[in-house]
Amino acid sequence: MIAFAALLDDLACAPGKGPQEALLRRYFGTVADPDRAMGLAVLTGAATLKVTRPALLRALAAERFDPVLFGLGHGFVGDVAETVALMWPERAGANAAPPGLAEVVRTLGATAAADVPAQIARFLDVLPAGARLWLLKGATGGTRVRVPAPILRAALAGLSAGRLTAGALEEVWHGLVAPYAALFAWIEGRGGRPDPGEGPQFHPLMPAEAVGVVAGLDAARWRAEWQWEGERVQLVAGPGGRRVFGRGAEDISATTPGLIAAMGFDAVLDGVLLTPRGRPHQVRLHDVLFEAGEDLRPLPFDQRRARLDAWFARVAPLGMDLSPLLDFATPADLAALHRAARDHAATGLILKDRASPYIPGRAEGAWRTWQRDSQSVTAVLMYAERGGDLSFGVWREDGVLVPVGKCTPDLPRTARATLDAWVRTHTLKRFGPVREVAPGLVLQVACDAAELSSRHKAGVTLRAARLVCVRPDVPAAAADRLELVLALARPGPSA
Amino acid sequence: MSPPHPQTWLYPRPEGLFCEPGGFFIDPLRAVDRAVITHGHSDHARGGHRAVLAHAATLAIMKARGVAGKASQAAGWGERIGMGEVTLWLEPAGHVLGSAQIVMAYRGSRAVVSGDYKRAADPTCEAFVPVPCDVFVTEATFGLPVFRHPPALGEISRLLASMALYPGRAHVVGCYSLGKTQRLIALLRRAGWERPVYLDQALIAMCAVYEAHGVRLGDLRPALAADGADLAGGIVLAPPPSIGERWVPRLGDPVVGLASGWLGVRQRVRQGRVELPLVVSDHADWDELNATLDEVAAPEVWVTHGSEAALIHAVGRRGIRGRALRLVGYGEEEA
Ligand SMILES: [Zn+2]
Ligand SMILES: [Zn+2]
């Protein structure tokens, strides 16, 4: 658990893919099984530390700490799990050895719910502060400890002394199961290639490189599409069977039965699942890799796209459509499209070199995404309108809360009910349908951009703000400072 | 006649903490006639005083910083000195080279002003000596129960492990010139790092003062004079503000580290955008503050810079009377 916690700490500070890969390579190269395999399982999401809810944290604090000291500590740290982890007394002379990750996951998984708090406390007694934090965060679901599969594969391939590439791992990835004995044996040259399983195979996806601007682009060379919000999927169907794979090569067929039922064709398609898994599906297709066994990947994009259009006109499977190609002539046209992305429910633009083949596994600039800007702000709820907007603010230097934006309360029904109840019990004043509330509830808000604005008291406003979630676990004092929001802001359209 | 309570003869004035029967101020904030200085950090050792009494190393540090008094008197550890009606002596505080607690005895009553202190082992200065007293004046820079500093040598092994992981990248670690720099170097030497340590210009003078006082720091070189090949795979120490300005552009793609006691809290780490946070502190952490207050066994404790409330609450539950002694202007140094 100590080595795994140190890895997560290091990953959180690592400035990019290269350092993340190096840290993972060191972890997989130095930690022994079964902890190493459990580490991989947790990082891929195949295993989890989550066994309880965040309420455990307050309960542990109430049982173990002086409430005044806990309050002062929490006021500084701003996070309950971290405050508990830091304050937990180191037991001098605790002579049990600190447990490994595998022992922690297995023990917690096998512990009856009523005994979980006591078991967690026993682990906390013998772990150092960093490991205590990740144990508490993991066990209460306070953090999703995941690393993107391509980074994991690159790190694991790096352990093979050059014999294997990340692409080779990708081809067998969906067939791997914890504890990955066959995988590690293959990587370390002790065994052969793991069997990726029967039936349709995953084909590595063509990734897109993120770009910030497209000024100076040769418009004639590129095609443009919207980048759709959703989960990138690969649909594989033919005589051998039907499978839906996620972007990390994971087989998600079991969670998309309706989609599987609609795949009565013989092709490998690239697209975006616009709907959550398990709901009636809507897939927007943008590329074709194979048609009736013919490998189309070496063809230039324009030819593949023509094949896709013709195929779709013929087959038109239920719940699928095509991602349209967008009209543009100049980089300025593209910039205008980019600004309009939100109106089309798109997360940005994707540009495709019209002459490029489908290049699996590597981002080589033939596909480029130009994402809508996005920023996240931790704000405090100030006003709530009945059936309408929430207004929120951040802290000015002098301790005054100043409003910086509004959003609609788009939340799942239960979360919405909790929010409404909170508003009712914390109302300070009413102005018609608008309630002013006590500054006590923290909202996580996303926006396209913070824009400087002389019309607003704060001098800044958040464009296209939307509510991500309510954060009852964060004290209001820990919300963002106005200086920070101003530092991220850019001139508004009127400025 | 019972001994006078220290609050009758030691109290804050606008200039700083004043010992009336001794006629001197301790770490005064403004220029005064007679000053006794605990240690050389800029928030404690200010310029412009007429007569300064301090440990010889602190006097040398003040001279190097250009804030020496017009007249200086050096005191050795434990050496009794009469100041008016008060007998005064210095005991080590374990914070930085020369850092001292000021012990004052007056008519059977004894007060100790600890300045800044720490209890963790530090090869670059004398270890803290607890002195029983009636009033103990403590700092509380890390006076919250969430501050528990890990062993510093463990943080150094993290630095060395990072150097092994990225052999081609220079490691530039932010640290302040007095105390933190020399402690990091000494810890690196203890951990077996014998190769040169490269220094930003701003750190060189203070290392020379340490060397002159017998603290061996090994092979130190000015980083500005070194070429890129030496620095790739090497360690550069620099004051934090100069890292982004000077060293990141010069070193290409360095691993940026920072040595600070605040980094034990993840929230602070996130704000700092530091790749290698090293939790190394010049100050006592929560457990050490509490253990020290128990050891000196003073019935009353005055708490200066930092978070007073938690410490006063905690000692109150053990029957010690705690009071906040607000002295504006302290605690503006790096911790
Ligand atoms: Zn100091
Ligand atoms: Zn200080």
GROMACS .gro file of C-alpha atoms and ligand atoms in nm, chain B residues 39 43-44 116 283 305 331 333, ligand 2:
model
    9
  534HIS     CA    1   1.868   3.380   1.496
  538ASP     CA    2   1.198   3.847   1.031
  539HIS     CA    3   1.398   3.809   1.354
  611ASP     CA    4   1.203   2.951   1.595
  778HIS     CA    5   1.027   2.426   1.233
  800HIS     CA    6   0.363   3.353   1.507
  826GLY     CA    7   0.663   3.439   1.038
  828GLU     CA    8   1.024   3.382   0.636
  832ZN      ZN    9   1.030   3.303   1.248
   0.00000   0.00000   0.00000
